[in-house]
Short mmCIF file of N, CA and C in Angstrom, two decimals:
data_model
loop_
_atom_site.label_atom_id
_atom_site.label_comp_id
_atom_site.label_asym_id
_atom_site.label_seq_id
_atom_site.Cartn_x
_atom_site.Cartn_y
_atom_site.Cartn_z
N MET T 23 -44.98 -24.14 9.76
CA MET T 23 -44.34 -22.93 9.42
C MET T 23 -45.09 -22.23 8.33
N MET T 24 -45.17 -22.81 7.18
CA MET T 24 -45.88 -22.19 6.09
C MET T 24 -46.95 -23.12 5.59
N GLN T 25 -47.91 -22.53 5.01
CA GLN T 25 -48.96 -23.31 4.39
C GLN T 25 -48.76 -23.24 2.89
N VAL T 26 -48.79 -24.36 2.22
CA VAL T 26 -48.64 -24.38 0.77
C VAL T 26 -50.01 -24.20 0.14
N ARG T 27 -50.11 -23.31 -0.80
CA ARG T 27 -51.35 -23.10 -1.54
C ARG T 27 -51.05 -23.35 -3.00
N ARG T 28 -51.78 -24.19 -3.65
CA ARG T 28 -51.61 -24.45 -5.07
C ARG T 28 -52.80 -23.89 -5.80
N ASN T 29 -52.55 -22.97 -6.71
CA ASN T 29 -53.63 -22.34 -7.46
C ASN T 29 -53.87 -23.08 -8.76
N ALA T 30 -55.05 -23.62 -8.96
CA ALA T 30 -55.43 -24.23 -10.23
C ALA T 30 -56.03 -23.12 -11.07
N SER T 31 -57.02 -23.41 -11.87
CA SER T 31 -57.69 -22.38 -12.67
C SER T 31 -58.99 -22.03 -11.96
N TRP T 32 -58.92 -21.25 -10.94
CA TRP T 32 -60.13 -20.90 -10.21
C TRP T 32 -60.25 -19.40 -10.04
N ILE T 33 -61.39 -18.99 -9.66
CA ILE T 33 -61.62 -17.58 -9.38
C ILE T 33 -61.06 -17.33 -8.00
N LEU T 34 -60.09 -16.43 -7.92
CA LEU T 34 -59.29 -16.27 -6.73
C LEU T 34 -60.08 -15.90 -5.49
N GLY T 35 -60.97 -14.97 -5.55
CA GLY T 35 -61.67 -14.46 -4.38
C GLY T 35 -62.27 -15.50 -3.47
N THR T 36 -63.37 -16.08 -3.84
CA THR T 36 -64.11 -17.00 -3.00
C THR T 36 -63.34 -18.28 -2.73
N LEU T 37 -62.73 -18.84 -3.75
CA LEU T 37 -62.04 -20.11 -3.58
C LEU T 37 -60.78 -19.97 -2.75
N LEU T 38 -60.07 -18.86 -2.85
CA LEU T 38 -58.88 -18.66 -2.04
C LEU T 38 -59.26 -18.62 -0.57
N THR T 39 -60.33 -17.93 -0.25
CA THR T 39 -60.81 -17.90 1.12
C THR T 39 -61.14 -19.31 1.59
N GLY T 40 -61.84 -20.08 0.78
CA GLY T 40 -62.16 -21.46 1.14
C GLY T 40 -60.91 -22.31 1.31
N CYS T 41 -59.92 -22.08 0.48
CA CYS T 41 -58.66 -22.82 0.55
C CYS T 41 -57.94 -22.51 1.87
N LEU T 42 -57.91 -21.25 2.26
CA LEU T 42 -57.28 -20.88 3.52
C LEU T 42 -58.00 -21.51 4.71
N LEU T 43 -59.32 -21.51 4.67
CA LEU T 43 -60.09 -22.13 5.75
C LEU T 43 -59.85 -23.63 5.80
N ALA T 44 -59.79 -24.28 4.66
CA ALA T 44 -59.55 -25.73 4.62
C ALA T 44 -58.16 -26.05 5.15
N ALA T 45 -57.18 -25.23 4.83
CA ALA T 45 -55.82 -25.48 5.33
C ALA T 45 -55.77 -25.35 6.84
N ASN T 46 -56.47 -24.36 7.37
CA ASN T 46 -56.51 -24.22 8.83
C ASN T 46 -57.15 -25.44 9.46
N ALA T 47 -58.21 -25.96 8.85
CA ALA T 47 -58.88 -27.14 9.39
C ALA T 47 -57.97 -28.35 9.32
N ALA T 48 -57.10 -28.42 8.31
CA ALA T 48 -56.20 -29.56 8.15
C ALA T 48 -55.12 -29.57 9.21
N PHE T 49 -54.78 -28.43 9.78
CA PHE T 49 -53.78 -28.37 10.84
C PHE T 49 -54.37 -27.61 12.00
N PRO T 50 -55.11 -28.29 12.88
CA PRO T 50 -55.79 -27.61 13.99
C PRO T 50 -54.79 -26.92 14.91
N GLU T 51 -55.22 -25.81 15.46
CA GLU T 51 -54.37 -25.02 16.34
C GLU T 51 -53.82 -25.82 17.52
N ASN T 52 -54.59 -26.81 18.02
CA ASN T 52 -54.15 -27.55 19.19
C ASN T 52 -53.42 -28.84 18.83
N ALA T 53 -53.19 -29.10 17.55
CA ALA T 53 -52.48 -30.31 17.14
C ALA T 53 -50.99 -30.15 17.42
N ALA T 54 -50.37 -31.21 17.89
CA ALA T 54 -48.93 -31.19 18.14
C ALA T 54 -48.21 -31.35 16.81
N PRO T 55 -47.25 -30.47 16.52
CA PRO T 55 -46.52 -30.60 15.26
C PRO T 55 -45.61 -31.83 15.29
N GLU T 56 -45.37 -32.39 14.12
CA GLU T 56 -44.42 -33.49 14.00
C GLU T 56 -43.01 -32.92 14.20
N PRO T 57 -42.15 -33.59 14.94
CA PRO T 57 -40.79 -33.05 15.11
C PRO T 57 -40.04 -33.04 13.78
N LEU T 58 -39.27 -31.99 13.55
CA LEU T 58 -38.52 -31.89 12.30
C LEU T 58 -37.56 -33.07 12.13
N SER T 59 -37.12 -33.66 13.22
CA SER T 59 -36.21 -34.81 13.13
C SER T 59 -36.86 -35.99 12.41
N ALA T 60 -38.20 -36.02 12.32
CA ALA T 60 -38.90 -37.10 11.62
C ALA T 60 -38.98 -36.86 10.11
N PHE T 61 -38.76 -35.62 9.66
CA PHE T 61 -38.80 -35.29 8.24
C PHE T 61 -37.55 -35.86 7.57
N PRO T 62 -37.66 -36.27 6.29
CA PRO T 62 -36.45 -36.70 5.57
C PRO T 62 -35.44 -35.55 5.51
N GLN T 63 -34.17 -35.89 5.66
CA GLN T 63 -33.11 -34.89 5.61
C GLN T 63 -32.13 -35.23 4.50
N SER T 64 -31.56 -34.20 3.91
CA SER T 64 -30.54 -34.40 2.88
C SER T 64 -29.67 -33.15 2.79
N LEU T 65 -28.64 -33.25 1.97
CA LEU T 65 -27.78 -32.11 1.71
C LEU T 65 -28.16 -31.47 0.40
N LEU T 66 -27.99 -30.17 0.32
CA LEU T 66 -28.35 -29.37 -0.85
C LEU T 66 -27.29 -28.29 -0.96
N ALA T 67 -27.00 -27.86 -2.17
CA ALA T 67 -26.06 -26.76 -2.37
C ALA T 67 -26.68 -25.75 -3.33
N ILE T 68 -26.27 -24.51 -3.17
CA ILE T 68 -26.66 -23.46 -4.12
C ILE T 68 -25.38 -22.94 -4.75
N LYS T 69 -25.37 -22.98 -6.09
CA LYS T 69 -24.24 -22.43 -6.84
C LYS T 69 -24.62 -21.05 -7.34
N THR T 70 -23.88 -20.05 -6.89
CA THR T 70 -24.19 -18.68 -7.27
C THR T 70 -23.64 -18.37 -8.66
N GLY T 71 -24.10 -17.28 -9.22
CA GLY T 71 -23.62 -16.83 -10.52
C GLY T 71 -22.12 -16.55 -10.51
N ALA T 72 -21.59 -16.23 -9.34
CA ALA T 72 -20.16 -15.96 -9.20
C ALA T 72 -19.35 -17.24 -9.03
N GLY T 73 -20.05 -18.40 -9.00
CA GLY T 73 -19.36 -19.68 -8.88
C GLY T 73 -19.18 -20.19 -7.46
N LYS T 74 -19.64 -19.42 -6.49
CA LYS T 74 -19.55 -19.83 -5.09
C LYS T 74 -20.57 -20.94 -4.82
N VAL T 75 -20.20 -21.97 -4.05
CA VAL T 75 -21.11 -23.05 -3.69
C VAL T 75 -21.38 -22.97 -2.19
N ILE T 76 -22.66 -22.89 -1.83
CA ILE T 76 -23.07 -22.75 -0.43
C ILE T 76 -23.87 -24.00 -0.06
N ASN T 77 -23.43 -24.68 0.99
CA ASN T 77 -24.05 -25.94 1.40
C ASN T 77 -25.10 -25.75 2.50
N PHE T 78 -26.15 -26.57 2.43
CA PHE T 78 -27.25 -26.54 3.40
C PHE T 78 -27.64 -27.96 3.78
N LYS T 79 -28.12 -28.11 5.00
CA LYS T 79 -28.77 -29.34 5.43
C LYS T 79 -30.26 -29.02 5.44
N ILE T 80 -31.03 -29.81 4.71
CA ILE T 80 -32.45 -29.47 4.58
C ILE T 80 -33.36 -30.62 5.01
N TRP T 81 -34.57 -30.24 5.36
CA TRP T 81 -35.66 -31.18 5.58
C TRP T 81 -36.53 -31.12 4.34
N THR T 82 -37.19 -32.22 4.00
CA THR T 82 -38.11 -32.24 2.86
C THR T 82 -39.52 -32.48 3.36
N ALA T 83 -40.43 -31.60 2.93
CA ALA T 83 -41.86 -31.76 3.23
C ALA T 83 -42.40 -32.73 2.18
N ASP T 84 -42.42 -34.02 2.51
CA ASP T 84 -42.71 -35.06 1.52
C ASP T 84 -44.11 -35.64 1.61
N THR T 85 -44.96 -35.12 2.46
CA THR T 85 -46.35 -35.56 2.54
C THR T 85 -47.23 -34.32 2.65
N PRO T 86 -48.52 -34.44 2.34
CA PRO T 86 -49.41 -33.27 2.50
C PRO T 86 -49.40 -32.72 3.93
N GLN T 87 -49.32 -33.59 4.93
CA GLN T 87 -49.29 -33.11 6.32
C GLN T 87 -48.01 -32.33 6.60
N ARG T 88 -46.88 -32.81 6.08
CA ARG T 88 -45.62 -32.10 6.27
C ARG T 88 -45.60 -30.80 5.48
N GLU T 89 -46.24 -30.78 4.31
CA GLU T 89 -46.38 -29.52 3.57
C GLU T 89 -47.17 -28.51 4.39
N GLN T 90 -48.24 -28.97 5.03
CA GLN T 90 -49.06 -28.08 5.85
C GLN T 90 -48.27 -27.52 7.02
N GLN T 91 -47.46 -28.35 7.65
CA GLN T 91 -46.70 -27.93 8.82
C GLN T 91 -45.48 -27.11 8.45
N GLY T 92 -44.70 -27.58 7.48
CA GLY T 92 -43.48 -26.89 7.10
C GLY T 92 -42.64 -26.52 8.30
N LEU T 93 -42.23 -25.27 8.37
CA LEU T 93 -41.41 -24.79 9.48
C LEU T 93 -42.22 -24.04 10.54
N MET T 94 -43.51 -24.32 10.58
CA MET T 94 -44.35 -23.71 11.62
C MET T 94 -43.80 -24.08 13.00
N PHE T 95 -43.98 -23.19 13.92
CA PHE T 95 -43.75 -23.39 15.35
C PHE T 95 -42.28 -23.44 15.77
N ILE T 96 -41.33 -23.36 14.84
CA ILE T 96 -39.93 -23.34 15.28
C ILE T 96 -39.56 -21.90 15.66
N HIS T 97 -38.62 -21.78 16.56
CA HIS T 97 -38.24 -20.46 17.07
C HIS T 97 -36.85 -20.03 16.65
N GLU T 98 -36.07 -20.96 16.11
CA GLU T 98 -34.75 -20.60 15.62
C GLU T 98 -34.32 -21.62 14.58
N MET T 99 -33.43 -21.19 13.70
CA MET T 99 -32.97 -22.06 12.64
C MET T 99 -31.56 -21.65 12.24
N ASP T 100 -30.73 -22.62 11.96
CA ASP T 100 -29.36 -22.38 11.54
C ASP T 100 -29.34 -21.69 10.17
N GLU T 101 -28.34 -20.89 9.95
CA GLU T 101 -28.16 -20.17 8.68
C GLU T 101 -28.04 -21.13 7.49
N HIS T 102 -27.54 -22.32 7.72
CA HIS T 102 -27.33 -23.29 6.64
C HIS T 102 -28.29 -24.46 6.74
N ALA T 103 -29.52 -24.16 7.15
CA ALA T 103 -30.60 -25.16 7.19
C ALA T 103 -31.75 -24.63 6.35
N GLY T 104 -32.67 -25.53 5.99
CA GLY T 104 -33.81 -25.10 5.21
C GLY T 104 -34.82 -26.22 5.05
N MET T 105 -35.91 -25.90 4.35
CA MET T 105 -36.93 -26.90 4.05
C MET T 105 -37.26 -26.80 2.57
N LEU T 106 -37.38 -27.99 1.94
CA LEU T 106 -37.68 -28.08 0.53
C LEU T 106 -39.07 -28.66 0.32
N PHE T 107 -39.85 -27.98 -0.50
CA PHE T 107 -41.18 -28.42 -0.92
C PHE T 107 -41.09 -28.75 -2.41
N MET T 108 -41.41 -29.97 -2.79
CA MET T 108 -41.35 -30.40 -4.19
C MET T 108 -42.76 -30.66 -4.70
N PHE T 109 -42.98 -30.40 -5.99
CA PHE T 109 -44.28 -30.63 -6.60
C PHE T 109 -44.10 -31.56 -7.80
N PRO T 110 -45.12 -32.34 -8.16
CA PRO T 110 -44.97 -33.31 -9.24
C PRO T 110 -44.73 -32.67 -10.61
N GLU T 111 -45.12 -31.42 -10.76
CA GLU T 111 -44.92 -30.68 -12.01
C GLU T 111 -44.99 -29.19 -11.71
N ASN T 112 -44.60 -28.37 -12.68
CA ASN T 112 -44.72 -26.92 -12.50
C ASN T 112 -46.17 -26.57 -12.24
N GLN T 113 -46.38 -25.71 -11.25
CA GLN T 113 -47.74 -25.27 -10.94
C GLN T 113 -47.68 -23.94 -10.21
N ARG T 114 -48.80 -23.26 -10.16
CA ARG T 114 -48.90 -22.03 -9.37
C ARG T 114 -48.78 -22.41 -7.91
N VAL T 115 -47.92 -21.72 -7.21
CA VAL T 115 -47.69 -22.01 -5.80
C VAL T 115 -47.75 -20.71 -5.02
N SER T 116 -48.45 -20.72 -3.92
CA SER T 116 -48.41 -19.58 -3.01
C SER T 116 -48.35 -20.12 -1.59
N MET T 117 -47.79 -19.31 -0.71
CA MET T 117 -47.56 -19.73 0.67
C MET T 117 -47.89 -18.58 1.60
N TRP T 118 -47.89 -18.89 2.89
CA TRP T 118 -48.06 -17.85 3.90
C TRP T 118 -47.23 -18.22 5.11
N MET T 119 -47.20 -17.32 6.09
CA MET T 119 -46.33 -17.47 7.25
C MET T 119 -47.11 -17.72 8.55
N LYS T 120 -48.36 -18.11 8.44
CA LYS T 120 -49.15 -18.34 9.65
C LYS T 120 -48.45 -19.36 10.56
N ASN T 121 -48.41 -19.08 11.83
CA ASN T 121 -47.77 -19.94 12.85
C ASN T 121 -46.28 -20.15 12.61
N THR T 122 -45.67 -19.29 11.83
CA THR T 122 -44.22 -19.34 11.60
C THR T 122 -43.61 -18.19 12.40
N TYR T 123 -42.77 -18.54 13.35
CA TYR T 123 -42.28 -17.55 14.31
C TYR T 123 -40.99 -16.87 13.90
N ILE T 124 -40.36 -17.35 12.83
CA ILE T 124 -39.12 -16.73 12.36
C ILE T 124 -39.32 -16.23 10.93
N SER T 125 -38.56 -15.24 10.56
CA SER T 125 -38.59 -14.75 9.19
C SER T 125 -37.92 -15.77 8.27
N LEU T 126 -38.42 -15.87 7.06
CA LEU T 126 -37.87 -16.81 6.08
C LEU T 126 -37.65 -16.14 4.74
N ASP T 127 -36.66 -16.64 4.00
CA ASP T 127 -36.52 -16.32 2.58
C ASP T 127 -37.14 -17.49 1.84
N LEU T 128 -38.03 -17.22 0.90
CA LEU T 128 -38.67 -18.26 0.10
C LEU T 128 -38.10 -18.18 -1.32
N LEU T 129 -37.47 -19.26 -1.75
CA LEU T 129 -36.87 -19.33 -3.07
C LEU T 129 -37.74 -20.24 -3.93
N PHE T 130 -38.26 -19.72 -5.02
CA PHE T 130 -39.14 -20.46 -5.92
C PHE T 130 -38.29 -20.95 -7.09
N LEU T 131 -38.35 -22.27 -7.37
CA LEU T 131 -37.41 -22.93 -8.26
C LEU T 131 -38.10 -23.63 -9.43
N ASN T 132 -37.40 -23.68 -10.57
CA ASN T 132 -37.91 -24.46 -11.70
C ASN T 132 -37.38 -25.89 -11.61
N ALA T 133 -37.74 -26.73 -12.56
CA ALA T 133 -37.38 -28.16 -12.51
C ALA T 133 -35.88 -28.40 -12.63
N GLN T 134 -35.14 -27.44 -13.15
CA GLN T 134 -33.69 -27.56 -13.23
C GLN T 134 -32.99 -27.01 -11.98
N GLY T 135 -33.77 -26.53 -11.02
CA GLY T 135 -33.21 -25.99 -9.79
C GLY T 135 -32.84 -24.52 -9.86
N LYS T 136 -33.14 -23.87 -10.97
CA LYS T 136 -32.83 -22.44 -11.10
C LYS T 136 -33.79 -21.62 -10.25
N ILE T 137 -33.24 -20.67 -9.52
CA ILE T 137 -34.05 -19.78 -8.70
C ILE T 137 -34.71 -18.75 -9.60
N ASP T 138 -36.05 -18.81 -9.67
CA ASP T 138 -36.81 -17.90 -10.52
C ASP T 138 -37.29 -16.66 -9.77
N TYR T 139 -37.47 -16.79 -8.46
CA TYR T 139 -38.07 -15.70 -7.68
C TYR T 139 -37.69 -15.89 -6.22
N ILE T 140 -37.40 -14.79 -5.53
CA ILE T 140 -37.10 -14.84 -4.10
C ILE T 140 -38.02 -13.87 -3.37
N ALA T 141 -38.73 -14.38 -2.37
CA ALA T 141 -39.48 -13.53 -1.44
C ALA T 141 -38.61 -13.45 -0.19
N ALA T 142 -37.91 -12.35 -0.04
CA ALA T 142 -36.92 -12.21 1.03
C ALA T 142 -37.55 -11.76 2.34
N SER T 143 -37.07 -12.32 3.43
CA SER T 143 -37.43 -11.91 4.79
C SER T 143 -38.94 -11.80 5.00
N ALA T 144 -39.65 -12.87 4.70
CA ALA T 144 -41.11 -12.89 4.89
C ALA T 144 -41.44 -12.65 6.36
N THR T 145 -42.51 -11.92 6.58
CA THR T 145 -42.92 -11.50 7.92
C THR T 145 -43.49 -12.67 8.72
N PRO T 146 -42.91 -12.95 9.90
CA PRO T 146 -43.43 -14.03 10.74
C PRO T 146 -44.92 -13.83 11.07
N LYS T 147 -45.65 -14.94 11.13
CA LYS T 147 -47.04 -15.02 11.53
C LYS T 147 -48.03 -14.30 10.60
N SER T 148 -47.57 -13.86 9.46
CA SER T 148 -48.42 -13.15 8.51
C SER T 148 -49.29 -14.14 7.72
N THR T 149 -50.50 -13.72 7.41
CA THR T 149 -51.36 -14.52 6.54
C THR T 149 -51.39 -13.95 5.12
N ALA T 150 -50.51 -13.00 4.84
CA ALA T 150 -50.40 -12.47 3.48
C ALA T 150 -49.92 -13.58 2.56
N ILE T 151 -50.51 -13.67 1.38
CA ILE T 151 -50.14 -14.70 0.41
C ILE T 151 -48.84 -14.29 -0.30
N ILE T 152 -47.90 -15.24 -0.38
CA ILE T 152 -46.60 -15.02 -1.00
C ILE T 152 -46.48 -15.98 -2.18
N GLY T 153 -46.12 -15.46 -3.33
CA GLY T 153 -45.95 -16.34 -4.48
C GLY T 153 -45.35 -15.64 -5.66
N PRO T 154 -44.73 -16.40 -6.55
CA PRO T 154 -44.13 -15.83 -7.75
C PRO T 154 -45.16 -15.62 -8.85
N PRO T 155 -44.79 -14.90 -9.89
CA PRO T 155 -45.72 -14.67 -10.99
C PRO T 155 -45.85 -15.86 -11.95
N THR T 156 -44.97 -16.85 -11.83
CA THR T 156 -44.97 -17.98 -12.76
C THR T 156 -45.15 -19.30 -12.02
N PRO T 157 -45.61 -20.35 -12.71
CA PRO T 157 -45.68 -21.67 -12.09
C PRO T 157 -44.27 -22.15 -11.73
N GLU T 158 -44.16 -22.89 -10.65
CA GLU T 158 -42.85 -23.37 -10.18
C GLU T 158 -42.90 -24.84 -9.84
N TYR T 159 -41.73 -25.44 -9.69
CA TYR T 159 -41.56 -26.86 -9.43
C TYR T 159 -41.26 -27.15 -7.96
N ALA T 160 -40.69 -26.16 -7.26
CA ALA T 160 -40.29 -26.37 -5.87
C ALA T 160 -40.15 -25.03 -5.15
N VAL T 161 -40.14 -25.12 -3.82
CA VAL T 161 -39.87 -23.96 -2.98
C VAL T 161 -38.84 -24.39 -1.94
N LEU T 162 -37.82 -23.57 -1.76
CA LEU T 162 -36.81 -23.78 -0.72
C LEU T 162 -36.94 -22.64 0.27
N GLU T 163 -37.10 -22.98 1.54
CA GLU T 163 -37.18 -21.96 2.59
C GLU T 163 -35.88 -21.96 3.37
N LEU T 164 -35.33 -20.75 3.52
CA LEU T 164 -34.10 -20.54 4.28
C LEU T 164 -34.37 -19.51 5.36
N LYS T 165 -33.47 -19.40 6.30
CA LYS T 165 -33.59 -18.40 7.36
C LYS T 165 -33.70 -17.01 6.72
N GLY T 166 -34.59 -16.19 7.26
CA GLY T 166 -34.80 -14.85 6.74
C GLY T 166 -33.50 -14.06 6.63
N GLY T 167 -33.26 -13.46 5.48
CA GLY T 167 -32.05 -12.66 5.25
C GLY T 167 -30.86 -13.47 4.76
N ALA T 168 -30.98 -14.80 4.71
CA ALA T 168 -29.85 -15.64 4.30
C ALA T 168 -29.41 -15.32 2.87
N CYS T 169 -30.37 -15.10 1.98
CA CYS T 169 -30.00 -14.81 0.58
C CYS T 169 -29.12 -13.56 0.49
N GLU T 170 -29.52 -12.52 1.20
CA GLU T 170 -28.72 -11.30 1.18
C GLU T 170 -27.35 -11.52 1.82
N ARG T 171 -27.32 -12.17 2.99
CA ARG T 171 -26.06 -12.40 3.70
C ARG T 171 -25.10 -13.29 2.92
N LEU T 172 -25.64 -14.28 2.20
CA LEU T 172 -24.80 -15.27 1.51
C LEU T 172 -24.61 -14.97 0.02
N GLY T 173 -25.25 -13.93 -0.47
CA GLY T 173 -25.10 -13.55 -1.88
C GLY T 173 -25.87 -14.44 -2.85
N ILE T 174 -27.02 -14.96 -2.42
CA ILE T 174 -27.86 -15.80 -3.27
C ILE T 174 -28.86 -14.91 -4.00
N THR T 175 -28.96 -15.07 -5.32
CA THR T 175 -29.83 -14.21 -6.11
C THR T 175 -30.63 -15.03 -7.13
N VAL T 176 -31.62 -14.39 -7.73
CA VAL T 176 -32.39 -14.99 -8.82
C VAL T 176 -31.40 -15.38 -9.92
N GLY T 177 -31.59 -16.58 -10.48
CA GLY T 177 -30.70 -17.09 -11.52
C GLY T 177 -29.68 -18.09 -10.98
N ASP T 178 -29.41 -18.07 -9.68
CA ASP T 178 -28.52 -19.06 -9.07
C ASP T 178 -29.19 -20.43 -9.16
N VAL T 179 -28.41 -21.50 -8.97
CA VAL T 179 -28.93 -22.85 -9.17
C VAL T 179 -28.81 -23.69 -7.90
N VAL T 180 -29.91 -24.34 -7.55
CA VAL T 180 -29.94 -25.27 -6.42
C VAL T 180 -29.53 -26.64 -6.94
N LEU T 181 -28.55 -27.24 -6.30
CA LEU T 181 -28.07 -28.58 -6.66
C LEU T 181 -28.57 -29.57 -5.62
N HIS T 182 -29.40 -30.51 -6.07
CA HIS T 182 -29.99 -31.49 -5.18
C HIS T 182 -30.50 -32.65 -6.04
N LYS T 183 -30.57 -33.82 -5.48
CA LYS T 183 -30.98 -35.01 -6.22
C LYS T 183 -32.37 -34.89 -6.85
N ASN T 184 -33.23 -34.04 -6.33
CA ASN T 184 -34.59 -33.91 -6.84
C ASN T 184 -34.72 -33.01 -8.06
N PHE T 185 -33.63 -32.39 -8.51
CA PHE T 185 -33.69 -31.51 -9.66
C PHE T 185 -33.03 -32.15 -10.86
N LYS T 186 -33.43 -31.71 -12.04
CA LYS T 186 -32.96 -32.29 -13.29
C LYS T 186 -31.61 -31.69 -13.72
N ASN T 187 -30.77 -31.33 -12.76
CA ASN T 187 -29.46 -30.78 -13.06
C ASN T 187 -28.35 -31.71 -12.59
N HIS T 188 -28.74 -32.93 -12.22
CA HIS T 188 -27.75 -33.92 -11.77
C HIS T 188 -27.53 -34.97 -12.82
#
């Protein structure tokens, strides 16, 4: 679905191009994707500023190969489903929608699970780079438009065992 890009301290132009090419090589066009049923699954909730709690069933991209695949190649997704990408520490993160056939909302989270940035309704199959202005600890992908439909905004908190809010 999405490709995870982690920006270190490099010159963006040449190295970003190399990074995109390397990611494509890591997931060949003719490779069969791993079924989502093989990804670890758990429950996650988002607590809005208004106090509303919204529950989701999520998959976790817990290996580099699963990070590369993400939600690529799926054609539909439940409103209360998603995928979580976790990082060992705050870092620059950028993603794209190559081989992702559905629109997604990308929620960029800090270590406490607070939503710092939302890229709403990302364009399917786009290779445009998507990322927040600050280093982040995790990314949660939801069905495109879910944030607007469910009233999820920047500042809301994701409740899950992987965040330091439990």
